[in-house]
Amino acid sequence: LGDVRRTPTPLRVDGSPVAYYLQHSANTAHGNSGGPLLASDGTVVGINTIIRPVQVTDVEGKKVVIAQGGQNYALTLRQMQKEIDRHMPGAVWRRHPE
């Protein structure tokens, strides 16, 4: 469970947007990349892509990286389709029968 924290935010390279991501607080872990980000009704709203862990300092002053509680990002479905079209020209898109 979690919330989408931002509307699609561009990842920029040299000032130009190259991909749009949803920042979210859903519980994710390394290995979840490529998996769906689901709405509460089961609708896929994005593809989990990036986990930016949090770095904290413990009581002894050592740096510790914690994956939980970091920033999580999911590629929007529209951006995913653009990336697939870019790498696989001629891909055919069909609606799934309900």
XYZ file of C-alpha atoms in Angstrom:
98
model
C 0.000 0.000 0.000
C 1.152 3.500 -0.736
C 0.380 6.726 -2.522
C 1.487 8.345 -5.740
C 3.319 11.430 -4.516
C 3.678 13.314 -7.781
C 2.166 13.557 -11.191
C 4.485 12.224 -13.908
C 7.848 13.915 -13.409
C 10.388 14.110 -16.224
C 13.813 12.559 -15.828
C 16.062 15.024 -17.632
C 19.332 14.530 -19.455
C 21.082 17.718 -20.592
C 17.881 19.630 -19.813
C 15.653 17.544 -22.087
C 13.023 15.165 -20.676
C 13.814 11.570 -21.626
C 11.244 9.670 -19.559
C 8.323 10.385 -17.250
C 8.027 8.708 -13.856
C 5.469 8.509 -11.056
C 7.040 8.936 -7.619
C 5.265 6.661 -5.160
C 5.435 5.299 -1.634
C 4.328 1.703 -2.316
C 6.456 -0.936 -0.629
C 9.061 -2.045 -3.182
C 12.354 -3.898 -2.980
C 15.291 -4.596 -5.253
C 14.123 -7.141 -7.793
C 10.716 -5.459 -8.221
C 11.906 -3.513 -11.272
C 9.745 -4.343 -14.252
C 6.821 -5.296 -12.031
C 3.510 -3.436 -12.082
C 2.537 -0.507 -9.870
C -1.110 -1.237 -9.087
C -3.995 1.011 -8.047
C -6.213 -0.250 -5.219
C -8.646 -1.704 -7.789
C -5.878 -3.733 -9.473
C -5.410 -1.394 -12.443
C -1.793 -1.159 -13.619
C -0.759 2.515 -13.434
C 2.986 2.138 -13.999
C 6.017 -0.144 -14.169
C 8.338 -0.083 -11.125
C 11.729 1.065 -12.317
C 13.873 2.934 -9.784
C 14.318 2.610 -6.030
C 16.380 5.391 -4.487
C 17.308 4.159 -1.001
C 17.694 6.376 2.045
C 21.089 6.757 3.682
C 21.050 7.278 7.447
C 23.668 7.440 10.187
C 23.476 4.885 12.996
C 24.243 5.611 16.676
C 27.937 4.834 16.093
C 28.163 7.362 13.246
C 28.289 4.750 10.472
C 26.403 5.333 7.221
C 23.657 2.758 6.635
C 21.613 2.397 3.432
C 17.957 1.473 3.874
C 15.919 0.468 0.808
C 12.559 0.834 2.593
C 11.354 4.406 2.972
C 13.350 5.729 0.035
C 11.967 7.248 -3.109
C 10.318 4.836 -5.536
C 9.635 5.574 -9.187
C 7.468 3.871 -11.783
C 7.586 4.476 -15.515
C 4.202 5.661 -16.773
C 2.392 3.298 -19.132
C 2.454 5.927 -21.890
C 6.231 6.307 -21.479
C 6.682 2.519 -21.460
C 4.779 2.275 -24.749
C 6.974 5.026 -26.248
C 10.125 3.177 -25.171
C 8.914 -0.117 -26.649
C 7.930 1.637 -29.891
C 11.357 3.283 -30.023
C 13.220 -0.015 -29.583
C 10.761 -2.231 -31.501
C 9.320 -0.244 -34.408
C 6.136 -1.809 -35.709
C 5.060 -3.296 -32.346
C 1.320 -3.984 -32.402
C -0.806 -2.707 -29.491
C -4.183 -4.265 -28.725
C -6.634 -3.805 -25.901
C -6.986 -6.827 -23.663
C -10.530 -8.231 -23.885
C -12.322 -7.753 -20.591
